[in-house]
Short mmCIF file of C-alpha atoms in Angstrom, two decimals:
data_model
loop_
_atom_site.label_atom_id
_atom_site.label_comp_id
_atom_site.label_asym_id
_atom_site.label_seq_id
_atom_site.Cartn_x
_atom_site.Cartn_y
_atom_site.Cartn_z
CA MET A 742 14.84 -25.19 -16.55
CA LEU A 743 13.54 -21.54 -16.97
CA HIS A 744 12.57 -20.35 -20.25
CA ALA A 745 12.71 -17.47 -21.84
CA PRO A 746 12.33 -14.27 -19.65
CA ASN A 747 8.94 -12.83 -20.19
CA LYS A 748 7.05 -10.22 -18.56
CA ASN A 749 7.14 -11.28 -15.49
CA HIS A 750 10.69 -12.32 -14.96
CA PHE A 751 11.45 -8.67 -14.86
CA ARG A 752 8.28 -7.88 -13.16
CA PHE A 753 9.94 -9.77 -10.24
CA LEU A 754 13.57 -8.61 -10.57
CA MET A 755 12.23 -4.81 -10.72
CA LEU A 756 10.22 -5.73 -7.26
CA CYS A 757 13.00 -7.57 -5.76
CA ILE A 758 15.70 -4.04 -6.90
CA ILE A 759 12.56 -2.06 -5.78
CA TRP A 760 11.93 -3.65 -1.98
CA GLY A 761 15.28 -3.94 -1.52
CA SER A 762 16.05 -1.00 -1.46
CA THR A 763 13.60 0.02 0.47
CA TRP A 764 15.44 0.23 3.56
CA ILE A 765 17.34 2.73 3.24
CA GLY A 766 14.61 5.00 3.08
CA THR A 767 12.86 3.15 5.90
CA LYS A 768 16.07 3.20 8.06
CA ALA A 769 16.51 7.63 7.38
CA GLY A 770 12.62 8.23 7.76
CA ILE A 771 11.69 6.30 11.26
CA GLU A 772 14.81 8.26 12.53
CA PHE A 773 13.25 11.58 12.80
CA VAL A 774 9.57 10.36 12.69
CA PRO A 775 7.42 7.88 14.88
CA PRO A 776 7.12 4.17 12.46
CA LEU A 777 3.40 4.01 12.46
CA VAL A 778 2.78 7.79 11.50
CA PHE A 779 5.55 7.77 9.27
CA ALA A 780 4.26 4.17 7.42
CA GLY A 781 0.57 5.35 8.06
CA THR A 782 1.03 8.41 6.04
CA ARG A 783 3.04 6.94 3.33
CA PHE A 784 0.79 4.16 2.13
CA THR A 785 -2.58 7.06 2.59
CA ALA A 786 -0.96 9.37 -0.23
CA ALA A 787 0.22 6.38 -1.95
CA GLY A 788 -3.37 4.79 -2.20
CA ALA A 789 -5.38 8.20 -2.92
CA LEU A 790 -3.15 8.80 -5.40
CA LEU A 791 -3.30 4.87 -6.94
CA LEU A 792 -7.43 5.74 -6.73
CA LEU A 793 -6.87 9.04 -8.21
CA TYR A 794 -4.87 7.73 -11.02
CA ALA A 795 -7.14 4.27 -11.82
CA ARG A 796 -9.80 7.29 -11.82
CA VAL A 797 -8.44 9.65 -14.65
CA LYS A 798 -8.19 6.06 -17.18
CA GLY A 799 -11.61 5.38 -15.92
CA LYS A 800 -11.57 2.26 -14.27
CA THR A 801 -14.55 0.38 -12.91
CA ARG A 802 -16.15 0.73 -9.11
CA PHE A 803 -15.94 -3.02 -6.82
CA ARG A 804 -18.92 -5.00 -6.35
CA SER A 805 -20.85 -4.19 -3.37
CA GLU A 806 -20.11 -8.35 -2.57
CA ASP A 807 -16.20 -8.14 -3.21
CA CYS A 808 -16.02 -4.67 -0.31
CA PRO A 809 -15.89 -7.23 2.31
CA ARG A 810 -13.07 -9.08 0.83
CA LEU A 811 -11.81 -6.17 -0.20
CA PHE A 812 -11.62 -4.20 3.47
CA ALA A 813 -10.14 -8.22 4.76
CA ALA A 814 -7.07 -8.25 2.48
CA SER A 815 -6.28 -4.18 2.99
CA VAL A 816 -6.69 -4.54 7.34
CA LEU A 817 -4.38 -8.11 7.08
CA MET A 818 -1.71 -6.86 4.39
CA ILE A 819 -1.60 -3.09 5.25
CA THR A 820 -2.23 -2.21 9.15
CA MET A 821 -2.18 -5.81 10.55
CA CYS A 822 1.48 -6.22 8.44
CA TYR A 823 2.92 -3.30 9.20
CA GLY A 824 1.49 -2.19 12.57
CA PRO A 825 2.77 -4.95 14.58
CA LEU A 826 6.30 -5.03 12.20
CA PHE A 827 7.41 -1.50 13.25
CA TRP A 828 6.08 -1.70 16.81
CA GLY A 829 8.24 -6.00 17.30
CA MET A 830 11.08 -4.38 15.98
CA GLN A 831 11.66 -1.60 18.60
CA TYR A 832 12.70 -4.73 21.15
CA ILE A 833 14.59 -7.35 19.17
CA GLU A 834 17.43 -6.84 17.00
CA THR A 835 17.11 -6.05 12.80
CA GLY A 836 18.83 -9.57 11.98
CA THR A 837 16.48 -11.63 14.25
CA ALA A 838 13.10 -9.47 12.91
CA ALA A 839 14.67 -9.93 9.69
CA VAL A 840 14.83 -13.94 9.75
CA LEU A 841 11.58 -14.08 11.18
CA GLU A 842 9.89 -11.61 8.86
CA MET A 843 11.50 -12.98 5.26
CA SER A 844 11.94 -16.53 6.19
CA LEU A 845 8.15 -17.12 7.42
CA THR A 846 6.59 -14.68 4.75
CA PRO A 847 7.41 -17.40 1.37
CA ILE A 848 5.54 -19.66 3.67
CA ALA A 849 3.13 -18.30 4.70
CA LEU A 850 2.05 -17.17 1.18
CA LEU A 851 2.48 -21.14 -0.02
CA CYS A 852 0.26 -21.96 3.06
CA PHE A 853 -2.67 -20.19 2.39
CA ALA A 854 -2.29 -20.45 -0.95
CA LEU A 855 -2.90 -24.21 -0.20
CA LEU A 856 -5.30 -23.51 2.46
CA LEU A 857 -7.64 -21.47 0.40
CA ARG A 858 -7.01 -23.37 -2.89
CA GLU A 859 -5.42 -20.87 -5.18
CA GLU A 860 -2.30 -22.97 -6.00
CA VAL A 861 -0.98 -26.86 -5.22
CA LEU A 862 1.32 -27.86 -3.62
CA ASN A 863 4.98 -29.49 -5.76
CA ARG A 864 8.44 -30.20 -5.19
CA GLY A 865 10.03 -27.07 -7.11
CA ARG A 866 7.77 -25.42 -4.34
CA MET A 867 8.83 -26.49 -1.40
CA LEU A 868 12.36 -26.81 -2.06
CA ALA A 869 12.03 -23.08 -3.77
CA ILE A 870 11.21 -21.90 0.43
CA ALA A 871 13.57 -24.24 1.51
CA LEU A 872 16.51 -23.08 -0.39
CA GLY A 873 15.21 -19.25 0.78
CA VAL A 874 14.90 -20.04 4.08
CA ALA A 875 18.10 -21.70 4.47
CA GLY A 876 19.66 -18.72 2.49
CA LEU A 877 17.91 -16.28 5.07
CA THR A 878 19.17 -18.02 8.52
CA VAL A 879 23.06 -18.32 6.61
CA LEU A 880 23.03 -14.55 6.20
CA PHE A 881 21.89 -13.11 9.01
CA TRP A 882 22.75 -15.98 12.25
CA PRO A 883 25.92 -14.34 12.99
CA THR A 884 22.75 -11.39 14.61
CA ALA A 885 20.24 -13.61 15.56
CA ALA A 886 22.37 -16.32 16.57
CA PRO A 887 22.12 -16.91 20.76
CA GLY A 888 25.61 -15.99 20.97
CA ALA A 889 25.08 -12.35 19.61
CA ALA A 890 24.67 -9.76 21.42
CA HIS A 891 20.79 -8.76 22.19
CA MET A 892 18.72 -5.34 23.18
CA GLN A 893 17.87 -5.43 27.08
CA ASP A 894 14.06 -5.92 27.42
CA VAL A 895 12.24 -2.74 27.78
CA PHE A 896 9.52 -4.50 30.00
CA PRO A 897 9.53 -7.89 31.01
CA GLY A 898 9.19 -10.24 27.83
CA SER A 899 9.84 -7.45 25.44
CA SER A 900 11.73 -9.21 23.22
CA ILE A 901 9.02 -12.60 23.38
CA MET A 902 6.36 -10.25 22.47
CA GLY A 903 8.69 -8.46 19.52
CA GLY A 904 9.93 -11.16 18.22
CA LEU A 905 5.75 -12.98 18.21
CA ALA A 906 4.46 -9.14 16.58
CA VAL A 907 7.06 -9.56 13.63
CA ALA A 908 6.19 -13.34 13.18
CA SER A 909 2.65 -12.29 12.44
CA ALA A 910 3.36 -9.88 10.16
CA ALA A 911 4.37 -12.46 7.72
CA PHE A 912 1.30 -14.29 8.34
CA THR A 913 -1.17 -11.51 8.14
CA TYR A 914 0.01 -9.90 4.69
CA GLY A 915 0.45 -13.92 3.35
CA TYR A 916 -3.29 -15.00 4.44
CA GLY A 917 -4.50 -10.52 2.81
CA SER A 918 -2.35 -11.91 -0.32
CA VAL A 919 -4.35 -14.94 -0.46
CA LEU A 920 -7.46 -13.21 -0.33
CA ALA A 921 -6.51 -10.71 -2.37
CA ARG A 922 -5.53 -12.40 -5.88
CA PRO A 923 -9.32 -13.30 -7.06
CA LEU A 924 -10.40 -9.63 -6.52
CA LEU A 925 -7.05 -8.93 -9.43
CA ARG A 926 -8.88 -12.00 -11.09
CA ALA A 927 -11.37 -9.80 -11.59
CA TYR A 928 -10.59 -5.21 -11.31
CA PRO A 929 -6.94 -3.86 -12.42
CA ALA A 930 -4.14 -4.22 -9.92
CA LEU A 931 -3.71 -0.86 -9.87
CA GLN A 932 -7.30 -0.26 -8.52
CA VAL A 933 -6.79 -3.26 -6.20
CA ALA A 934 -3.06 -1.77 -4.70
CA GLY A 935 -4.98 1.62 -4.66
CA ILE A 936 -7.86 0.74 -2.57
CA THR A 937 -5.80 -1.89 -0.05
CA THR A 938 -3.18 0.89 0.69
CA LEU A 939 -5.39 3.52 1.34
CA ILE A 940 -7.62 1.30 3.81
CA GLY A 941 -4.90 0.19 5.57
CA GLY A 942 -3.03 3.66 5.53
CA ILE A 943 -5.89 5.17 7.02
CA GLY A 944 -5.50 2.14 10.12
CA LEU A 945 -2.13 2.95 10.70
CA LEU A 946 -3.11 6.44 11.88
CA VAL A 947 -5.99 5.44 13.65
CA ILE A 948 -4.15 3.30 15.74
CA ALA A 949 -1.03 5.47 15.75
CA LEU A 950 -2.78 8.77 16.75
CA VAL A 951 -4.53 6.30 19.52
CA ILE A 952 -1.03 4.43 20.70
CA GLU A 953 1.87 5.93 19.59
CA PRO A 954 3.57 8.61 21.43
CA GLY A 955 4.66 11.91 19.54
CA ALA A 956 2.22 11.16 16.64
CA VAL A 957 -0.42 14.06 17.03
CA LEU A 958 3.24 16.09 16.77
CA ALA A 959 4.42 14.43 14.22
CA LEU A 960 1.33 15.59 11.67
CA SER A 961 2.44 18.37 11.65
CA GLY A 962 4.95 17.29 9.40
CA ASP A 963 8.35 19.39 10.56
CA TRP A 964 10.51 16.52 9.88
CA GLY A 965 13.29 18.33 8.34
CA LEU A 966 14.74 17.17 4.67
CA THR A 967 16.12 13.73 4.55
CA ALA A 968 12.95 12.29 6.78
CA TRP A 969 11.07 13.86 3.66
CA ALA A 970 12.82 12.72 0.61
CA SER A 971 12.83 9.69 2.33
CA TRP A 972 9.15 9.36 2.76
CA PHE A 973 8.48 10.84 -1.32
CA PHE A 974 10.83 7.81 -2.06
CA LEU A 975 9.12 5.18 -0.31
CA VAL A 976 5.89 6.44 -1.31
CA ILE A 977 6.43 6.51 -5.04
CA MET A 978 8.97 3.70 -4.98
CA GLY A 979 8.03 1.43 -2.52
CA SER A 980 4.54 1.63 -2.80
CA LEU A 981 2.72 2.92 -6.30
CA ILE A 982 4.95 1.06 -8.10
CA GLY A 983 6.68 -1.77 -5.85
CA TYR A 984 3.11 -2.64 -4.37
CA THR A 985 1.66 -2.31 -7.74
CA THR A 986 4.06 -4.35 -9.30
CA TYR A 987 3.53 -7.20 -6.07
CA MET A 988 -0.26 -7.74 -7.04
CA ARG A 989 0.29 -8.03 -10.77
CA LEU A 990 2.99 -11.15 -9.92
CA LEU A 991 0.27 -11.93 -7.17
CA ARG A 992 -2.12 -12.53 -10.28
CA ASP A 993 0.07 -13.69 -12.78
CA VAL A 994 1.31 -16.42 -11.09
CA GLY A 995 0.43 -17.01 -7.56
CA ALA A 996 1.59 -16.42 -3.94
CA SER A 997 4.44 -18.04 -3.21
CA ARG A 998 6.35 -17.45 -6.30
CA ALA A 999 5.73 -13.49 -6.08
CA GLY A 1000 6.66 -13.71 -2.35
CA ALA A 1001 10.13 -15.12 -3.47
CA TYR A 1002 11.09 -11.33 -3.50
CA ALA A 1003 11.54 -12.21 -0.16
CA PHE A 1004 15.12 -14.30 -0.98
CA VAL A 1005 16.61 -11.56 -3.22
CA SER A 1006 15.45 -8.51 -1.83
CA PRO A 1007 17.67 -9.48 1.32
CA VAL A 1008 20.81 -9.41 -1.26
CA ILE A 1009 19.95 -6.40 -2.65
CA ALA A 1010 20.22 -4.61 0.87
CA VAL A 1011 23.85 -6.56 1.58
CA ALA A 1012 24.73 -4.92 -1.96
CA LEU A 1013 23.48 -1.48 -1.45
CA GLY A 1014 25.04 -1.52 2.58
CA ALA A 1015 28.16 -2.53 1.64
CA ILE A 1016 28.05 -0.25 -1.46
CA PHE A 1017 26.96 2.72 0.19
CA PHE A 1018 27.75 2.35 4.16
CA ALA A 1019 30.75 0.42 3.63
CA GLU A 1020 29.32 -2.40 5.89
CA GLN A 1021 31.76 -5.46 5.41
CA VAL A 1022 30.10 -8.43 3.44
CA THR A 1023 31.46 -11.88 5.10
CA PHE A 1024 31.64 -15.28 3.64
CA PHE A 1025 28.74 -16.61 5.14
CA ASP A 1026 27.04 -13.36 3.44
CA VAL A 1027 27.87 -14.61 0.13
CA VAL A 1028 26.70 -18.50 0.93
CA GLY A 1029 23.94 -17.27 2.20
CA MET A 1030 23.31 -14.64 -0.84
CA MET A 1031 24.06 -17.91 -3.28
CA VAL A 1032 21.39 -20.39 -1.60
CA MET A 1033 19.19 -17.49 -1.18
CA LEU A 1034 18.69 -16.59 -5.04
CA SER A 1035 19.07 -20.49 -6.22
CA GLY A 1036 15.55 -20.80 -4.47
CA ALA A 1037 14.30 -17.94 -6.11
CA TYR A 1038 15.42 -19.02 -9.31
CA LEU A 1039 13.33 -22.10 -8.70
CA ALA A 1040 10.44 -20.13 -7.47
CA MET A 1041 10.37 -18.45 -11.00
CA ALA A 1042 11.97 -20.92 -13.15
CA ASP A 1043 8.26 -21.81 -14.32
CA ALA A 1044 6.60 -18.44 -13.88
CA PRO A 1045 3.19 -17.94 -16.35
CA LYS A 1046 3.31 -15.29 -18.81
CA SER A 1047 1.60 -12.61 -18.05
CA LYS A 1048 -2.28 -13.22 -18.78
CA HIS A 1049 -4.36 -9.89 -19.29
CA THR A 1050 -7.38 -10.95 -17.55
CA VAL A 1051 -8.38 -7.81 -16.84
CA THR A 1052 -7.67 -4.63 -19.09
CA GLU A 1053 -4.06 -2.42 -17.14
CA GLY A 1054 -3.94 0.92 -17.65
#
């Protein structure tokens, strides 16, 4: 049963709203800017700003023994997640990508949390994930079903490779999130969020410059007003606020509960699509959203109150 709302419930709701709306910015931005450059500059800028703010607040430096874990979490959560995700989405339908990434993320988070002994399995969490995955399947099945129209393979097997790349993003993100949780017990979430986004963003930029067509030219910044407005929205809302909020939830409630945002953000995205783009909401959309919200409710029902293990700025 859901107890009286606490700080983590409000953080969870805020995260769902923010990350449910960032798809608008991403969709607008990558129409004008190569995806890896767009993502890499976004995370690099956000990381630099977060670390600058952390320095002003006088946060402590990382101990040398924690640096390997910090580097691994950064590469897994940002570089190895968003690189394959953006690449893979070029070769599979959006609905298929959504089913793969959003349904696998909470499962990956729980699996790695159990393997690394960060969480304990119980029926409530299993039911919450099952409901969330079922709701996502109902919501996106019309675009991901075998009978739906599909993109032509750009090269032999490109759709299979694209699907595997998108699926891998959920698991690298899940593994990185669980690796990051011990760091969040020892250091402020603001500081951990800053260094992981900076390292991960630089990694994305390096990859973009090596393999992405038009990357060097795109760094000139001649993107146009729409792309820049989208970029600033993603840096401020998606990264500075959203990612830091996720880190605090990860610290306080664990990976599987924090990952339940993947069951609510699609509901926000569908609602925004209906409001701003007059997209049709079908009966299956409503059923899928209700099932997903039920899964998120169960996941956060026994979420503990915020633990102030480290002083927050």
